[in-house]
Amino acid sequence: NAGVMQNPRHLVRRRGQEARLRCSPMKGHSHVYWYRQLPEEGLKFMVYLQKENIIDESGMPKERFSAEFPKEGPSILRIQQVVRGDSAAYFCASSPGEGLYEQYFGPGTRLTVT
Amino acid sequence: DQQVKQNSPSLSVQEGRISILNCDYTNSMFDYFLWYKKYPAEGPTFLISISSIKDKNEDGRFTVFLNKSAKHLSLHIVPSQPGDSAVYFCAASGDTGGFKTIFGAGTRLFVKA
């Protein structure tokens, strides 16, 4: 019974490159959430997706960031033209439904921008 | 705009004693509250939750109390064990124009043997 999987676990990018983070939800879960955690801070909501739909992207920067959850395959968080301030841990979580459900988190991807 | 606040960044407790972690929220539309535990280099794991129709929920050594009038919740761990040393996040969700979950900044708990 695999949990939420994220890859890569660590990603190093130079300024200006693209970062692509992947998340496979738990089996049977169709709701995916992305969070960012900066050093010494809490988890900041970025985006909430269901299969093929973005439900809430109010926490995602308008520029350079995008997310998708296609019908087949993992959810992808894409950061274009990365800057040093994008260095953070990015966590994906999944749940079986919307609303009053706990979320199950993956181990995170630690992005370092040099 | 911090809708969920954990004002104590850290807490140190002796093994066997009670740990009390506090959380305040501002949005009265929140109606479901959760606590997550996080070890270094791992993702948060769900610990316990409470619906706004209750004022207490207990699961083994963990009890969450909710005071809706004060917009305050707390997590009690008794007895505390060294393995409980971790960062604890309070989170809240509800029909706030979306169903996103808002997390507090976390409290780092140290349980000393």
Coordinates of C-alpha atoms in Angstrom, one line a residue:
Chain A
N1 CA 0.0 0.0 0.0
A2 CA 2.3 2.7 -1.3
G3 CA 1.9 6.2 0.1
V4 CA 2.3 9.5 -1.6
M5 CA 5.4 9.4 -3.8
Q6 CA 7.5 12.4 -4.8
N7 CA 10.5 12.6 -7.0
P8 CA 13.1 13.7 -7.2
R9 CA 13.8 14.0 -3.4
H10 CA 16.5 16.5 -4.1
L11 CA 16.8 18.8 -7.1
V12 CA 19.5 21.3 -7.8
R13 CA 19.0 23.9 -10.5
R14 CA 20.9 27.0 -11.6
R15 CA 19.1 30.3 -11.8
G16 CA 17.1 30.5 -15.0
Q17 CA 16.6 26.8 -15.4
E18 CA 13.3 25.0 -15.1
A19 CA 12.4 22.7 -12.1
R20 CA 9.8 20.0 -12.6
L21 CA 8.5 18.2 -9.4
R22 CA 6.4 15.1 -9.6
C23 CA 3.8 13.7 -7.2
S24 CA 2.0 10.3 -7.4
P25 CA -1.0 10.3 -5.0
M26 CA -2.0 7.4 -2.8
K27 CA -4.0 4.7 -4.6
G28 CA -7.6 5.7 -4.8
H29 CA -6.9 9.4 -4.1
S30 CA -8.0 11.9 -6.8
H31 CA -7.2 15.1 -4.9
V32 CA -3.7 16.5 -4.8
Y33 CA -2.4 19.5 -2.9
W34 CA 1.0 21.2 -3.2
Y35 CA 2.7 23.1 -0.4
R36 CA 5.9 25.0 0.0
Q37 CA 7.9 25.2 3.2
L38 CA 10.6 27.8 3.4
P39 CA 13.3 27.4 6.1
E40 CA 12.0 27.9 9.6
E41 CA 8.5 28.5 8.3
G42 CA 5.3 26.5 8.1
L43 CA 3.6 24.9 5.1
K44 CA 2.2 27.4 2.7
F45 CA -0.7 26.2 0.5
M46 CA 0.0 26.6 -3.3
V47 CA -2.5 24.7 -5.3
Y48 CA -5.3 22.1 -5.1
L49 CA -6.0 19.9 -8.1
Q50 CA -8.3 17.1 -9.0
K51 CA -7.8 15.0 -12.1
E52 CA -7.5 17.3 -15.1
N53 CA -8.8 20.3 -13.1
I54 CA -7.2 23.1 -11.0
I55 CA -9.6 23.7 -8.2
D56 CA -7.8 26.4 -6.2
E57 CA -4.5 28.0 -7.2
S58 CA -4.8 31.0 -4.9
G59 CA -1.5 30.2 -3.1
M60 CA 0.6 29.9 -6.3
P61 CA 2.6 32.8 -7.6
K62 CA 1.1 34.2 -10.8
E63 CA 4.4 34.1 -12.7
R64 CA 6.7 31.2 -13.5
F65 CA 4.7 28.6 -11.5
S66 CA 2.2 26.1 -12.9
A67 CA 0.7 22.8 -11.9
E68 CA -1.2 20.0 -13.6
F69 CA -2.8 16.7 -12.7
P70 CA -3.4 14.8 -16.0
K71 CA -5.8 12.0 -16.4
E72 CA -2.9 9.6 -16.5
G73 CA 0.3 10.0 -14.7
P74 CA 1.6 12.0 -11.7
S75 CA 0.8 15.6 -10.8
I76 CA 3.5 18.0 -11.9
L77 CA 4.6 21.3 -10.3
R78 CA 6.6 23.3 -12.8
I79 CA 8.7 26.3 -11.9
Q80 CA 10.2 28.2 -14.9
Q81 CA 13.3 30.4 -14.7
V82 CA 14.0 29.5 -11.1
V83 CA 15.4 32.1 -8.8
R84 CA 17.3 31.7 -5.4
G85 CA 14.1 32.5 -3.5
D86 CA 12.5 29.4 -4.9
S87 CA 14.8 27.3 -2.8
A88 CA 12.5 25.4 -0.4
A89 CA 11.0 22.1 0.4
Y90 CA 7.9 21.3 -1.8
F91 CA 5.4 18.9 -0.4
C92 CA 2.6 17.1 -2.1
A93 CA -0.4 15.7 -0.3
S94 CA -3.4 13.7 -1.4
S95 CA -6.8 12.9 -0.1
P96 CA -9.7 10.7 -1.1
G97 CA -12.1 13.6 -1.4
E98 CA -12.5 17.3 -0.8
G99 CA -13.5 19.0 2.4
L100 CA -13.2 17.3 5.7
Y101 CA -10.5 14.7 5.0
E102 CA -7.0 14.5 6.4
Q103 CA -4.3 14.8 3.8
Y104 CA -1.5 12.3 3.3
F105 CA 1.9 13.8 2.6
G106 CA 4.8 12.7 0.5
P107 CA 8.4 13.0 1.7
G108 CA 8.9 16.2 -0.2
T109 CA 11.3 17.5 -2.8
R110 CA 14.0 19.8 -1.6
L111 CA 14.8 22.3 -4.4
T112 CA 18.1 24.2 -4.2
V113 CA 18.7 27.0 -6.7
T114 CA 22.4 28.0 -7.1
Chain B
D1 CA -2.6 37.2 6.8
Q2 CA -2.0 34.4 9.3
Q3 CA -5.3 32.7 9.8
V4 CA -3.8 29.9 11.9
K5 CA -1.2 30.9 14.5
Q6 CA 1.1 28.8 16.6
N7 CA 2.7 31.4 18.9
S8 CA 5.2 29.1 20.5
P9 CA 8.0 28.2 18.1
S10 CA 9.4 25.6 20.6
L11 CA 8.5 23.7 23.7
S12 CA 10.6 21.5 26.0
V13 CA 9.1 18.9 28.2
Q14 CA 10.4 16.2 30.5
E15 CA 9.7 12.6 29.5
G16 CA 6.5 11.3 31.2
R17 CA 5.0 14.8 31.7
I18 CA 2.2 16.4 29.7
S19 CA 3.0 18.4 26.5
I20 CA 0.5 21.1 25.6
L21 CA 0.7 22.7 22.2
N22 CA -1.5 25.6 21.4
C23 CA -3.1 27.0 18.3
D24 CA -5.3 30.0 17.5
Y25 CA -7.3 30.8 14.4
T26 CA -9.1 33.8 13.1
N27 CA -11.5 32.6 10.4
S28 CA -14.9 31.6 11.9
M29 CA -15.6 29.6 8.8
F30 CA -13.1 26.9 9.7
D31 CA -15.0 23.9 10.9
Y32 CA -12.4 21.1 10.8
F33 CA -9.0 21.1 12.6
L34 CA -6.1 18.8 12.3
W35 CA -2.7 18.2 13.9
Y36 CA 0.2 16.9 11.9
K37 CA 3.6 15.8 13.2
K38 CA 6.8 16.2 11.2
Y39 CA 10.2 14.7 11.6
P40 CA 13.2 16.2 9.8
A41 CA 13.5 15.2 6.1
E42 CA 10.1 13.7 6.1
G43 CA 6.6 14.8 5.1
P44 CA 4.1 15.7 7.8
T45 CA 2.0 12.8 9.1
F46 CA -1.6 13.1 10.2
L47 CA -2.0 12.8 14.0
I48 CA -5.5 13.7 15.1
S49 CA -8.4 15.8 14.0
I50 CA -11.6 17.4 15.4
S51 CA -14.8 18.7 13.9
S52 CA -16.3 22.0 15.1
I53 CA -19.3 20.1 16.4
K54 CA -17.1 18.6 19.1
D55 CA -15.0 20.1 21.8
K56 CA -12.7 17.1 22.5
N57 CA -11.3 14.2 20.6
E58 CA -9.0 11.6 22.1
D59 CA -6.8 9.0 20.5
G60 CA -4.5 7.1 22.9
R61 CA -2.0 9.5 24.4
F62 CA -3.2 12.4 22.2
T63 CA -6.2 14.6 22.9
V64 CA -7.3 17.7 21.0
F65 CA -9.5 20.3 22.7
L66 CA -11.4 22.9 20.7
N67 CA -12.8 26.1 22.2
K68 CA -14.8 27.7 19.4
S69 CA -15.7 30.8 21.3
A70 CA -12.1 31.6 21.9
K71 CA -11.1 30.3 18.4
H72 CA -8.4 28.2 20.2
L73 CA -7.4 24.6 20.0
S74 CA -4.8 22.6 21.9
L75 CA -3.1 19.3 21.6
H76 CA -2.3 17.4 24.8
I77 CA 0.2 14.5 24.8
V78 CA 0.4 12.5 27.9
P79 CA 2.7 10.9 28.9
S80 CA 5.3 12.5 26.6
Q81 CA 7.9 10.2 25.1
P82 CA 11.3 11.1 23.5
G83 CA 9.9 9.8 20.2
D84 CA 7.4 12.5 20.3
S85 CA 10.1 15.1 19.6
A86 CA 9.2 16.6 16.3
V87 CA 7.5 19.7 14.8
Y88 CA 3.8 19.8 15.3
F89 CA 1.6 21.7 12.8
C90 CA -1.9 22.8 13.5
A91 CA -4.1 23.1 10.4
A92 CA -7.7 24.2 9.7
S93 CA -10.1 23.9 6.8
G94 CA -13.7 24.6 6.0
D95 CA -15.9 26.3 3.5
T96 CA -13.9 29.5 3.2
G97 CA -14.4 29.9 -0.5
G98 CA -12.4 26.8 -1.3
F99 CA -11.3 23.8 0.6
K100 CA -7.7 24.5 1.1
T101 CA -6.1 23.7 4.4
I102 CA -4.3 26.4 6.2
F103 CA -1.3 25.5 8.3
G104 CA 0.3 27.2 11.3
A105 CA 4.0 27.8 11.4
G106 CA 4.6 24.8 13.7
T107 CA 5.9 24.2 17.2
R108 CA 9.0 22.2 17.8
L109 CA 8.6 19.9 20.7
F110 CA 11.6 18.5 22.6
V111 CA 10.9 15.7 25.0
K112 CA 13.9 15.2 27.3
A113 CA 14.7 11.7 28.7

